[in-house]
Coordinates of C-alpha atoms in Angstrom, one line a residue:
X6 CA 22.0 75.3 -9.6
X7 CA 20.2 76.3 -6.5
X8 CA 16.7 74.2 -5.9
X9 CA 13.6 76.3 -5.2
X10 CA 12.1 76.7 -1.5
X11 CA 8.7 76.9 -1.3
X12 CA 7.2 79.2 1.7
X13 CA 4.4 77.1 3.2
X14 CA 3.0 79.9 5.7
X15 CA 3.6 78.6 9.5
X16 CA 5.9 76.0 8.1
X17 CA 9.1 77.8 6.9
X18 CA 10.8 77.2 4.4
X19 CA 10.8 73.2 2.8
X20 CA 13.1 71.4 0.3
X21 CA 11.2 70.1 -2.7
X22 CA 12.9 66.8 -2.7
X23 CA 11.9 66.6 0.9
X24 CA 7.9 67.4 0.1
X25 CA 8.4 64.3 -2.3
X26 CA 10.0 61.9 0.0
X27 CA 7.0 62.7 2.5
X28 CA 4.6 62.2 -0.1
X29 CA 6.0 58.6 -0.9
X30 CA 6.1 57.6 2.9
X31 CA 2.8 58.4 3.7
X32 CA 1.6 57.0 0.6
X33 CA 3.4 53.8 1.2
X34 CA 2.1 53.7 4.4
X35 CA -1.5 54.4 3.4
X36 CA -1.3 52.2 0.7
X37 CA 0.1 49.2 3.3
X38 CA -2.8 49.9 6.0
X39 CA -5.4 49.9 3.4
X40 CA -3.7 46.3 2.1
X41 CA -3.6 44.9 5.3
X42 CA -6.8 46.2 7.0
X43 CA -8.9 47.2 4.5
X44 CA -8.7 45.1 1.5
X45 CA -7.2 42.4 3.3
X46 CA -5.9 40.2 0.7
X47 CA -5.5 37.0 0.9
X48 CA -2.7 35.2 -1.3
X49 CA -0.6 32.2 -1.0
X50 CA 1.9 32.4 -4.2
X51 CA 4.0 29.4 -5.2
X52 CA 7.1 28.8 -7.3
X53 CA 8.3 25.8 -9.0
X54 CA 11.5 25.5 -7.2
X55 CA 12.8 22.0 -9.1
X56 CA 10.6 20.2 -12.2
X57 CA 13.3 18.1 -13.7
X58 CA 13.4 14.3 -14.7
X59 CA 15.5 11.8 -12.3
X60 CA 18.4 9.6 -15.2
X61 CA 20.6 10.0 -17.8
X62 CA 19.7 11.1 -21.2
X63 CA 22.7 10.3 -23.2
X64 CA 23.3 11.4 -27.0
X65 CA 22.3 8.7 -29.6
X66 CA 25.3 7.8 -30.7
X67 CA 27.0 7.5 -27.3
X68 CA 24.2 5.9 -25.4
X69 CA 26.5 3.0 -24.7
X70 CA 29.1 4.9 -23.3
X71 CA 26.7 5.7 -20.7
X72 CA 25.0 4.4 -17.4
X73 CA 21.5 3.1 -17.1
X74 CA 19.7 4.2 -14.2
X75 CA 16.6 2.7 -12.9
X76 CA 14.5 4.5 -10.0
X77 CA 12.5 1.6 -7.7
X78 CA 10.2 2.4 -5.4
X79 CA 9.0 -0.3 -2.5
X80 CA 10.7 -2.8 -5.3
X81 CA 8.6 -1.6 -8.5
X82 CA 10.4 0.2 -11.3
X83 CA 9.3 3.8 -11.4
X84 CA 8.8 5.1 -15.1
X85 CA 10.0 8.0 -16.5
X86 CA 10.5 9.2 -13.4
X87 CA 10.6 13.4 -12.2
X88 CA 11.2 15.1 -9.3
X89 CA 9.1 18.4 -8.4
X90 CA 10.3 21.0 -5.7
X91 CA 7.2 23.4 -5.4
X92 CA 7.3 26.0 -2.9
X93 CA 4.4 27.5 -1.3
X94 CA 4.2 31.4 0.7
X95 CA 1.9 33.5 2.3
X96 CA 2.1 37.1 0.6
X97 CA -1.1 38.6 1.8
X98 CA -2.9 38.6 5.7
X99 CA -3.0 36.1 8.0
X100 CA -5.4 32.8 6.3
X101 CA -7.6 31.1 8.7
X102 CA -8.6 27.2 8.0
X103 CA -12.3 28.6 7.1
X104 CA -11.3 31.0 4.5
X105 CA -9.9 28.4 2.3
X106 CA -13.5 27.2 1.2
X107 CA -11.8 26.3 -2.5
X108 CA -9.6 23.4 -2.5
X109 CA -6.0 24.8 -2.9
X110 CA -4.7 21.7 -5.6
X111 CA -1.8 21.9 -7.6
X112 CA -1.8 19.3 -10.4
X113 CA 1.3 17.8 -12.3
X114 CA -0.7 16.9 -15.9
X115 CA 0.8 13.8 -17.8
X116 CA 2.7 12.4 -14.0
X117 CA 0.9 10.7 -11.3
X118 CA 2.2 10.6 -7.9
X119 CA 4.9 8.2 -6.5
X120 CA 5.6 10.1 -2.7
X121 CA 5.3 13.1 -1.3
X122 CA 7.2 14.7 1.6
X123 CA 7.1 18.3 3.0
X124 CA 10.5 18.9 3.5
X125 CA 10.5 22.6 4.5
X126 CA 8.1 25.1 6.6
X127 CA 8.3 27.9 8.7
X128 CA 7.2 27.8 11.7
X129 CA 7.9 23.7 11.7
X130 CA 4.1 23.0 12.7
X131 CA 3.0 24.1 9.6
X132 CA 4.8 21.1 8.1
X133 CA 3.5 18.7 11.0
X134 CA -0.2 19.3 10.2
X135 CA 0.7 19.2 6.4
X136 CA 1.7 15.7 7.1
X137 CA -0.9 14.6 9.3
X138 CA -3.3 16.3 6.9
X139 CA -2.2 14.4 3.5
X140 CA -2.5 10.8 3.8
X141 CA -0.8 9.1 1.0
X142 CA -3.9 7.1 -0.4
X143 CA -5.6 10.6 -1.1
X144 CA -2.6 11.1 -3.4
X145 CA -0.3 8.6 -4.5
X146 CA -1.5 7.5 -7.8
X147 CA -3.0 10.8 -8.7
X148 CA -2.0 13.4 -10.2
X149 CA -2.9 16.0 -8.0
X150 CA -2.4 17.1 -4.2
X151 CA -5.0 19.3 -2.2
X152 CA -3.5 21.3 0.3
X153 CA -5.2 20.7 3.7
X154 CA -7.7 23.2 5.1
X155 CA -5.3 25.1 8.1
X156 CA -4.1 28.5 9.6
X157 CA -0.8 30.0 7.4
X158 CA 0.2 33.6 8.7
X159 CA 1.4 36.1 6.8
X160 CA 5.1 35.5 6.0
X161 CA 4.7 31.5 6.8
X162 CA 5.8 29.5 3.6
X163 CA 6.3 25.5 3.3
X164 CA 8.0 23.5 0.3
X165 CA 6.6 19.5 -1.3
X166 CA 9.0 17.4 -2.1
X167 CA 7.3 15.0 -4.8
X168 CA 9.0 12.0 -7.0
X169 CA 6.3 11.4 -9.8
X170 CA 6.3 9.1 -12.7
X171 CA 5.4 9.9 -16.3
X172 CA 6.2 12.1 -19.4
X173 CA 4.4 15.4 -18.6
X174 CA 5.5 18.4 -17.5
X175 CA 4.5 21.6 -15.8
X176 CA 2.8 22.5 -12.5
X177 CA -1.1 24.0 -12.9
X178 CA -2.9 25.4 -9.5
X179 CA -6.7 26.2 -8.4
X180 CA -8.0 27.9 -5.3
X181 CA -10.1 30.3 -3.7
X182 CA -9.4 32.1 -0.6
X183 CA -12.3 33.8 0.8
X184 CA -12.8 36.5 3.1
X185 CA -10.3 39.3 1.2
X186 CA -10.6 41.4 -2.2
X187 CA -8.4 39.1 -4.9
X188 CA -7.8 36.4 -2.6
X189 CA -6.4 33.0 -4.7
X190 CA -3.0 31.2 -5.4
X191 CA -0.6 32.8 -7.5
X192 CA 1.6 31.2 -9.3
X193 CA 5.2 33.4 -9.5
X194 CA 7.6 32.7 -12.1
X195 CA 10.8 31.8 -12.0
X196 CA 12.8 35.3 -13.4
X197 CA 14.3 34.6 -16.8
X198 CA 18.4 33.8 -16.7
X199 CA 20.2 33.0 -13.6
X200 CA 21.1 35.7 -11.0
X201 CA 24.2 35.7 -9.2
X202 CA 21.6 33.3 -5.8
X203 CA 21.3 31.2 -8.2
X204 CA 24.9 30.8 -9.3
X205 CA 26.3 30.5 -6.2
X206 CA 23.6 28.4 -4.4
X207 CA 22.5 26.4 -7.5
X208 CA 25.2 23.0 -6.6
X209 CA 24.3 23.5 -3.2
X210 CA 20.6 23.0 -4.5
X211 CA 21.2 20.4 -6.7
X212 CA 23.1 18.4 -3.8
X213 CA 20.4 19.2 -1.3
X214 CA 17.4 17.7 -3.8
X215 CA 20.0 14.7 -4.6
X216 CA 20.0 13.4 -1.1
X217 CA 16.3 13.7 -0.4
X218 CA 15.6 11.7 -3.2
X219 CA 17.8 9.0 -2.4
X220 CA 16.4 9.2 0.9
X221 CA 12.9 8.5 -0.7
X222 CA 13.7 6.3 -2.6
X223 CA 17.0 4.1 -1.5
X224 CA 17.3 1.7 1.6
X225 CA 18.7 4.3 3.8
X226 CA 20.3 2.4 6.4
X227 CA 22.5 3.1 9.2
X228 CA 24.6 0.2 10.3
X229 CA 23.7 -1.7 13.4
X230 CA 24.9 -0.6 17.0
X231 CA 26.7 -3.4 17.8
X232 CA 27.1 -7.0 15.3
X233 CA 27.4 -10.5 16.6
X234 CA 28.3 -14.0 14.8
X235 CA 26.7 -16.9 14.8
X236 CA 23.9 -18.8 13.6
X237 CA 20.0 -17.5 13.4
X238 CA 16.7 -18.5 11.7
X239 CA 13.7 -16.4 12.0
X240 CA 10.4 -18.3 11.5
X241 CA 6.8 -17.7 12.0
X242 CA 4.8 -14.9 10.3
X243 CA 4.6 -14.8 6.9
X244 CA 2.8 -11.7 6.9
X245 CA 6.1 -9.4 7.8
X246 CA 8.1 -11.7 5.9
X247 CA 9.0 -9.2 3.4
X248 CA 9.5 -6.5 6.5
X249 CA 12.0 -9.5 8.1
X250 CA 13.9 -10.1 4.8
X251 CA 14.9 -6.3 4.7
X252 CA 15.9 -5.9 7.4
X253 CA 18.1 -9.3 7.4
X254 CA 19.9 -8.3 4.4
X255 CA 20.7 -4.8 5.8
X256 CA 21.9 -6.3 8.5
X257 CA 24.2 -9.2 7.8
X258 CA 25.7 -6.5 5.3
X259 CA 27.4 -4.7 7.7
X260 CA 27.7 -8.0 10.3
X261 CA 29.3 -10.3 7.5
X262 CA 30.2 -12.9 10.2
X263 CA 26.3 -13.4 11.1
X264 CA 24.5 -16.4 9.0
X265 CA 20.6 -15.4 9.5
X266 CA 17.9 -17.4 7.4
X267 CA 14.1 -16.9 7.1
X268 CA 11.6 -20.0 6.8
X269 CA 8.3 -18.1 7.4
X270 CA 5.7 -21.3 8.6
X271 CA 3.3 -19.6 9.8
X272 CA 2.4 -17.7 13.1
X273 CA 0.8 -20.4 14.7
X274 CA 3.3 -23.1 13.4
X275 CA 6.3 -20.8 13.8
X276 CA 5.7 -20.5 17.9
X277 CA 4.9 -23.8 17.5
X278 CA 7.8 -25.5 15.7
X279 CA 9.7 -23.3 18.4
X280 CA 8.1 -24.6 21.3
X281 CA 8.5 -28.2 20.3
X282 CA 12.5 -27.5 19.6
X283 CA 13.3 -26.2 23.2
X284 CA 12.1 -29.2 24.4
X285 CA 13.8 -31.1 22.3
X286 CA 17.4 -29.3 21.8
X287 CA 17.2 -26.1 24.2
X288 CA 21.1 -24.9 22.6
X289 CA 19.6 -25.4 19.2
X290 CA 16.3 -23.2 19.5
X291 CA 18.6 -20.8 21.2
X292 CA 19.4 -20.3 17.2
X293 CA 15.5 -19.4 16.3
X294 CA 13.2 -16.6 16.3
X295 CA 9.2 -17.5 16.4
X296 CA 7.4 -14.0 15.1
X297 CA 3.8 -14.0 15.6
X298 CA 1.2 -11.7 14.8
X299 CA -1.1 -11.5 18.2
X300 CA 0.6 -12.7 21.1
X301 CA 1.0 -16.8 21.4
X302 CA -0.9 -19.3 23.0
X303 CA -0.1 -22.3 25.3
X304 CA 3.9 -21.6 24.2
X305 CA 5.8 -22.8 27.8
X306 CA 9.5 -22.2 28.1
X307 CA 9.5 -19.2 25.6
X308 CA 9.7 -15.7 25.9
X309 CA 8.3 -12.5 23.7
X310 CA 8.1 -9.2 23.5
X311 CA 6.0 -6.5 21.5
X312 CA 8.4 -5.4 18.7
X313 CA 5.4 -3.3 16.9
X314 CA 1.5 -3.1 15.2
X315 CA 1.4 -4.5 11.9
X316 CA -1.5 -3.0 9.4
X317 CA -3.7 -5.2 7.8
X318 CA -5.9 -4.3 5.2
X319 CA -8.7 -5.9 3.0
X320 CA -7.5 -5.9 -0.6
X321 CA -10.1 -6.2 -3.6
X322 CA -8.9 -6.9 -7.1
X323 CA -9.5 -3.3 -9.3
X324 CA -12.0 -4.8 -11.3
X325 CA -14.4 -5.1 -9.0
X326 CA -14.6 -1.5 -9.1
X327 CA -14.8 -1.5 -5.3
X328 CA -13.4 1.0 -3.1
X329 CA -14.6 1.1 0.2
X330 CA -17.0 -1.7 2.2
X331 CA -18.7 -1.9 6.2
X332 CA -18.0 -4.3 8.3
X333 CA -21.4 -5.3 7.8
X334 CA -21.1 -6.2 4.2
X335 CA -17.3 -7.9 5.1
X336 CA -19.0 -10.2 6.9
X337 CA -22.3 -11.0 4.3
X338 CA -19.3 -11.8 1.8
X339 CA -17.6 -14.4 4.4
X340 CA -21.3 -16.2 5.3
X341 CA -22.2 -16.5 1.7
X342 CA -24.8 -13.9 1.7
X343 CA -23.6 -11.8 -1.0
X344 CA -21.7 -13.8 -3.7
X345 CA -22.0 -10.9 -6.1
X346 CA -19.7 -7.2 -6.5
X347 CA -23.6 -5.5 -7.8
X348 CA -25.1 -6.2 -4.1
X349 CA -22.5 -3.5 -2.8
X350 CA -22.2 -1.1 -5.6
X351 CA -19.6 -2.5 -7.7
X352 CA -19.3 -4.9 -11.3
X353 CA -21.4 -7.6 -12.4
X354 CA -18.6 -9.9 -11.0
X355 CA -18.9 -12.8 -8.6
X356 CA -16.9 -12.5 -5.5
X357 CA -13.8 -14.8 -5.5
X358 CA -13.0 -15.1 -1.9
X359 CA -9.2 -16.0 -1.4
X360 CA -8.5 -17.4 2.4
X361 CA -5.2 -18.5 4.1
X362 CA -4.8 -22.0 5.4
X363 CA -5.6 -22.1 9.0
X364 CA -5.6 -22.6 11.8
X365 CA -1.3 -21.7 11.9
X366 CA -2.3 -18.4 9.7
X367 CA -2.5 -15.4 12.1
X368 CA -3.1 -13.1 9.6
X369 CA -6.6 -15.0 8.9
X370 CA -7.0 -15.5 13.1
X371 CA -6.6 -12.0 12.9
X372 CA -9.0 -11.5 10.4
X373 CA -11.4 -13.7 12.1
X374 CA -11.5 -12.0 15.2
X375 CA -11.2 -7.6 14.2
X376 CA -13.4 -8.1 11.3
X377 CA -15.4 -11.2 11.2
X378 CA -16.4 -10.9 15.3
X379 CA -15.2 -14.5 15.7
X380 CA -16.7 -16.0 12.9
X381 CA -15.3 -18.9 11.0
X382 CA -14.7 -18.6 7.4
X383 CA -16.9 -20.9 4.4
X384 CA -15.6 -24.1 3.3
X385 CA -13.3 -24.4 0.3
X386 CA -15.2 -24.5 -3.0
X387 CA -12.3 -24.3 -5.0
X388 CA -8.4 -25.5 -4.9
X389 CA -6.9 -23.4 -7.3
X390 CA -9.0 -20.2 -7.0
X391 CA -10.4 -19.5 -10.8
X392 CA -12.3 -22.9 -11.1
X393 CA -15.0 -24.5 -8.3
X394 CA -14.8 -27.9 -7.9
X395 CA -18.3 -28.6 -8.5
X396 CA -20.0 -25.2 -10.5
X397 CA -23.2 -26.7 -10.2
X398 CA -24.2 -26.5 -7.2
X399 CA -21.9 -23.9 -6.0
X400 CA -23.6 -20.6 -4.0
X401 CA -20.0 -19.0 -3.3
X402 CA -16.3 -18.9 -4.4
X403 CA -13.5 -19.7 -2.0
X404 CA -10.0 -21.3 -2.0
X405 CA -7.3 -21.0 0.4
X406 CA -3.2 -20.6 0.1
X407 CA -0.3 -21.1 2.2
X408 CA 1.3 -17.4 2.8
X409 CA 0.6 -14.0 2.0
X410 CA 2.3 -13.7 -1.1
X411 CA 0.2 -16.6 -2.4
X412 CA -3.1 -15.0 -1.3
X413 CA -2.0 -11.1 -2.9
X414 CA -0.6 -12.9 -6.6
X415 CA -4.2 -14.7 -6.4
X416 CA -6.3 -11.3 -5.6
X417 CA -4.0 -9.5 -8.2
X418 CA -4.6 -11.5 -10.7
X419 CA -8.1 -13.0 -10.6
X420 CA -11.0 -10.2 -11.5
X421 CA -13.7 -10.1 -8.6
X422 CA -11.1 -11.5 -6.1
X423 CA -10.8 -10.7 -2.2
X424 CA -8.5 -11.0 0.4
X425 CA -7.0 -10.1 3.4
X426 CA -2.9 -9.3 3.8
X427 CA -0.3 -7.0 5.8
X428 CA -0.9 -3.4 4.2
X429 CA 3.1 -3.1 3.3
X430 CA 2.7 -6.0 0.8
X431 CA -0.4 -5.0 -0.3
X432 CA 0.4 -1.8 -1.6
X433 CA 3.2 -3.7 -4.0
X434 CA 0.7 -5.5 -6.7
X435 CA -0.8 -2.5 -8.6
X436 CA -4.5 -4.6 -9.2
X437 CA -5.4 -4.1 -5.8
X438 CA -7.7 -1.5 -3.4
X439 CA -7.0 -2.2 -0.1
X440 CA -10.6 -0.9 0.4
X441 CA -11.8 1.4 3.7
X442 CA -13.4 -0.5 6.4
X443 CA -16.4 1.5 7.9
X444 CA -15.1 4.7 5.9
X445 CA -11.5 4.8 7.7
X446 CA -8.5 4.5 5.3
X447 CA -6.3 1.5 6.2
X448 CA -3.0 3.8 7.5
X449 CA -0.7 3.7 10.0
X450 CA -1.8 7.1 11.2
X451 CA -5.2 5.3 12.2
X452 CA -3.8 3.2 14.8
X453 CA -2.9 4.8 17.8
X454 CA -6.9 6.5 17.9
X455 CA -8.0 3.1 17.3
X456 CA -10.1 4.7 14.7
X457 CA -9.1 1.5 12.4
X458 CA -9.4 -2.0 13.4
X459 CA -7.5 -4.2 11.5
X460 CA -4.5 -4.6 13.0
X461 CA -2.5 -6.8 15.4
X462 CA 0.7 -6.9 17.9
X463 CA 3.6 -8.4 16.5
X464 CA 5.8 -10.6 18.9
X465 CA 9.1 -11.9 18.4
X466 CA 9.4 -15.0 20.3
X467 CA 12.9 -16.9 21.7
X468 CA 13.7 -20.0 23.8
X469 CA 13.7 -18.7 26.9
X470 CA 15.6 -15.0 27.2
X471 CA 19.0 -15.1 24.6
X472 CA 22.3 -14.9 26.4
X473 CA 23.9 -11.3 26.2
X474 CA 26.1 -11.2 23.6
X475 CA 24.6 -13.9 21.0
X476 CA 23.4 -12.8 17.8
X477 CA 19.5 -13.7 19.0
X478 CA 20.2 -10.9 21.7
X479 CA 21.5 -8.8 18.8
X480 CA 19.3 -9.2 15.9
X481 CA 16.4 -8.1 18.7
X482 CA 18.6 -5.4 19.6
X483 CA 18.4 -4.3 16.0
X484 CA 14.6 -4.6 15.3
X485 CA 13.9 -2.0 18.1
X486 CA 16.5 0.2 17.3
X487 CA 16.2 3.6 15.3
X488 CA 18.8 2.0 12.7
X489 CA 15.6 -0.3 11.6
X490 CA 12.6 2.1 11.9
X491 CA 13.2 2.7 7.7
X492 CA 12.5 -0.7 7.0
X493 CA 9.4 -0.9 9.4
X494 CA 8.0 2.4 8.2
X495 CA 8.2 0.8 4.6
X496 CA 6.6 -2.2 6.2
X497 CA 3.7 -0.1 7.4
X498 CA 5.1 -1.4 11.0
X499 CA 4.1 1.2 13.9
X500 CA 7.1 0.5 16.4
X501 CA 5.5 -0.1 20.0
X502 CA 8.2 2.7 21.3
X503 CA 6.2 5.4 19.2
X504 CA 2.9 4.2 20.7
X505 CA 0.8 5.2 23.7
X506 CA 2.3 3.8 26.7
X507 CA 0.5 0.2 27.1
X508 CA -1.4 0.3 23.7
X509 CA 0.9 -2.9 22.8
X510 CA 0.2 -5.0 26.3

């Protein structure tokens, strides 16, 4: 059957099918200039990629048959643990940083927080100022993250990667973009069965998510360049004890023929104790590492080096109900002027101040010198912390303890308590704030602008310089290396190499 031509005058003869093709392209086209330049919309859409718990979830009846798997996270147990793979896309115009005036959160009700990563953007920089953006005590804990204020073009898109602990479920959002007609996050399904992407991509997936969780939450190491035998004992600090004592295990586990000990003394004592060996038996503290946080003093015959800048923080015990303090106020606590949480807006609680032992501490030198300005701390009051020794006449609350781990089992435990300890063991004892100091968060991120001031050098400290090939030379090979920079990054460690050229000394 013949179609029927229409005679438009000075046009000729036209195909009716060809009229409604034209029709449909110009409309499109209308239809896509008035979307992009006259109702400029404004949308970000997101879709729950991955919500699915982390373990095995055996039958009843077989549940012996199977394996029990436990999820740890900087050595505590994560419970009922989840993993969330949210994915997040412009589908409107270009967003400026000002037109997202309403937080963009997405909230995970029932879970709270265990890490966060962004493990996927386009362009990359998107990603980059996602990370800089998001600091982790802003949302670890929570149940919510707020996407920062910043510039996402039309097409750009980024994914979270987020471990969270806890029995909920789903994914919730809230926004407002301004500046275009139905501007807002959208949340976009996921289609209902799978498609043939899905079939054949879905392992791939599945593998893909795998690794980035054990990457979050395993000891990731690469082997060691090079291994050495011998005999080594690392002394000193006992604030990057923990730090040390990684990365000693992860190393004599690929270097089985290397016998490395720790017998952290002390900062002061460690360089000490060194110092008085090389004069003694120079082949013997050939053997021993001094570290030292801030560099040593009056140490002849020995010779460091800035391995990296450890974090400190001020950690108060939860019930205090304190969150952030000044310096100013730091330092009416430590002269006795304020004894009481109240008189800087927390409990009714008396402050319980919890000191190391000095003078071989340099965690408290430290402490003495970024946050007290030199000052010297109180006398004791109290040799076990809870009780003074004379309540009577007592106008403050202080005790001292021999390491760090002391001084954070003390503040964890003991309501009203503060204290002072590297920020990577702090964040382990789930009773403690480490608190902001003059409004800045205590973060690695805050070092290099110097915008936070509690923080120190840490030196590693030999006899003299270690012969080539010992295991001395080796094991201080293997602190700077890249194979390590997991263990310090756990640590809360800033390597010196990723610093501004001369910021260590």
């Amino acid at each position: 059957m013949r179609t029927r031509l229409f005679d438009f005058s000075g046009f000729g003869s036209i195909n009716i099918e060809t009229v409604i093709a034209l029709v449909t392209l110009i409309g499109t086209a209308i239809v896509w200039l008035l979307d992009r330049y006259v109702w400029r919309r404004k949308r970000l859409v997101y879709r729950v990629q991955v919500d699915a718990q982390i373990g095995v979830h055996p039958r009843q009846n077989r549940a012996k048959e199977m394996v029990d798997i436990e999820v740890v996270h900087q050595g505590n147990a994560v419970h009922d643990p989840s993993i969330v793979l949210l994915r997040v896309d412009n589908t409107g115009t270009d967003i400026e940083a000002k037109d997202m005036q309403g937080a963009v959160k997405f909230t995970f009700p029932g879970r709270k927080i265990v890490r966060m990563k962004v493990v996927e953007s386009h362009p990359p920089d998107i990603g980059e100022l996602l990370e800089a953006g998001m600091k982790p005590a802003d949302y670890v804990d929570t149940d919510a993250i707020t996407v920062p204020k910043l510039a996402i073009n039309r097409g750009d898109h980024f994914k979270f990667l987020l471990v969270l602990s806890g029995k909920g479920k789903d994914v919730t959002h809230s926004g407002y973009l301004a500046g275009g007609a139905n501007g807002g996050v959208y949340h976009e399904p996921r289609p209902r069965g799978p498609g043939r992407r899905t079939l054949i991509f879905g392992a791939t997936t599945l593998v893909l998510v795998g690794a980035l969780v054990a990457f979050f939450l395993v000891d990731v190491l690469q082997p060691p360049r090079n291994c050495a035998s011998g005999e080594l004992r690392v002394i000193g600090s006992t604030a990057v004890e923990p730090t040390m004592t990684e990365l000693r295990s992860a190393y004599v586990a690929e270097c089985s023929n290397a016998d490395i000990t720790l017998a952290a003394n002390g900062s002061r004592s460690g360089v000490s104790d060194l110092s008085a060996l090389g004069a003694k038996d120079g082949s013997a503290a050939s053997k021993v590492i001094a570290m030292s946080d801030g560099p040593a003093v009056d140490a002849p015959g020995l010779s460091g080096e800035a391995v990296a800048v450890v974090v400190f923080a001020v950690v108060v015990n939860r019930a205090a109900d304190v969150t952030g303090l000044t310096t100013a106020q730091l330092r009416d606590i430590y002269n006795g002027k304020v004894t009481n949480w109240s008189q800087v807006g927390g409990r009714n609680l008396p402050i319980r101040m919890v000191s190391r032992v000095g003078p071989a501490s340099g965690s408290r030198l430290v402490f003495r010198e970024k946050v007290l300005g030199g000052d010297q701390e109180l006398g004791i009051t109290s040799d076990d912390c809870r009780r003074d020794d004379d309540a009577a006449t007592t106008k403050y609350h202080r005790c001292e303890v021999g390491t760090t781990e002391e001084l954070l089992t003390r503040v964890n435990e003991i309501d009203g308590a503060i204290g002072y300890a590297e920020l990577g063991s702090a964040r382990k004892y789930p009773q403690l704030t480490p608190v902001t100091i003059d409004g800045v968060v205590p973060d690695t991120s805050k070092v290099a602008d110097r915008s936070y001031k509690f923080w120190e050098v840490e030196h590693a400290y030999t006899y003299k310089a270690p012969a080539a090939k010992s295991l001395t030379a080796a094991f201080l090979d293997y602190l700077r290396s890249t194979q390590a920079r997991p263990v310090l990054d756990r640590g809360d460690l800033v390597p010196c190499s990723d610093l501004p050229a001369g910021f260590c000394g």
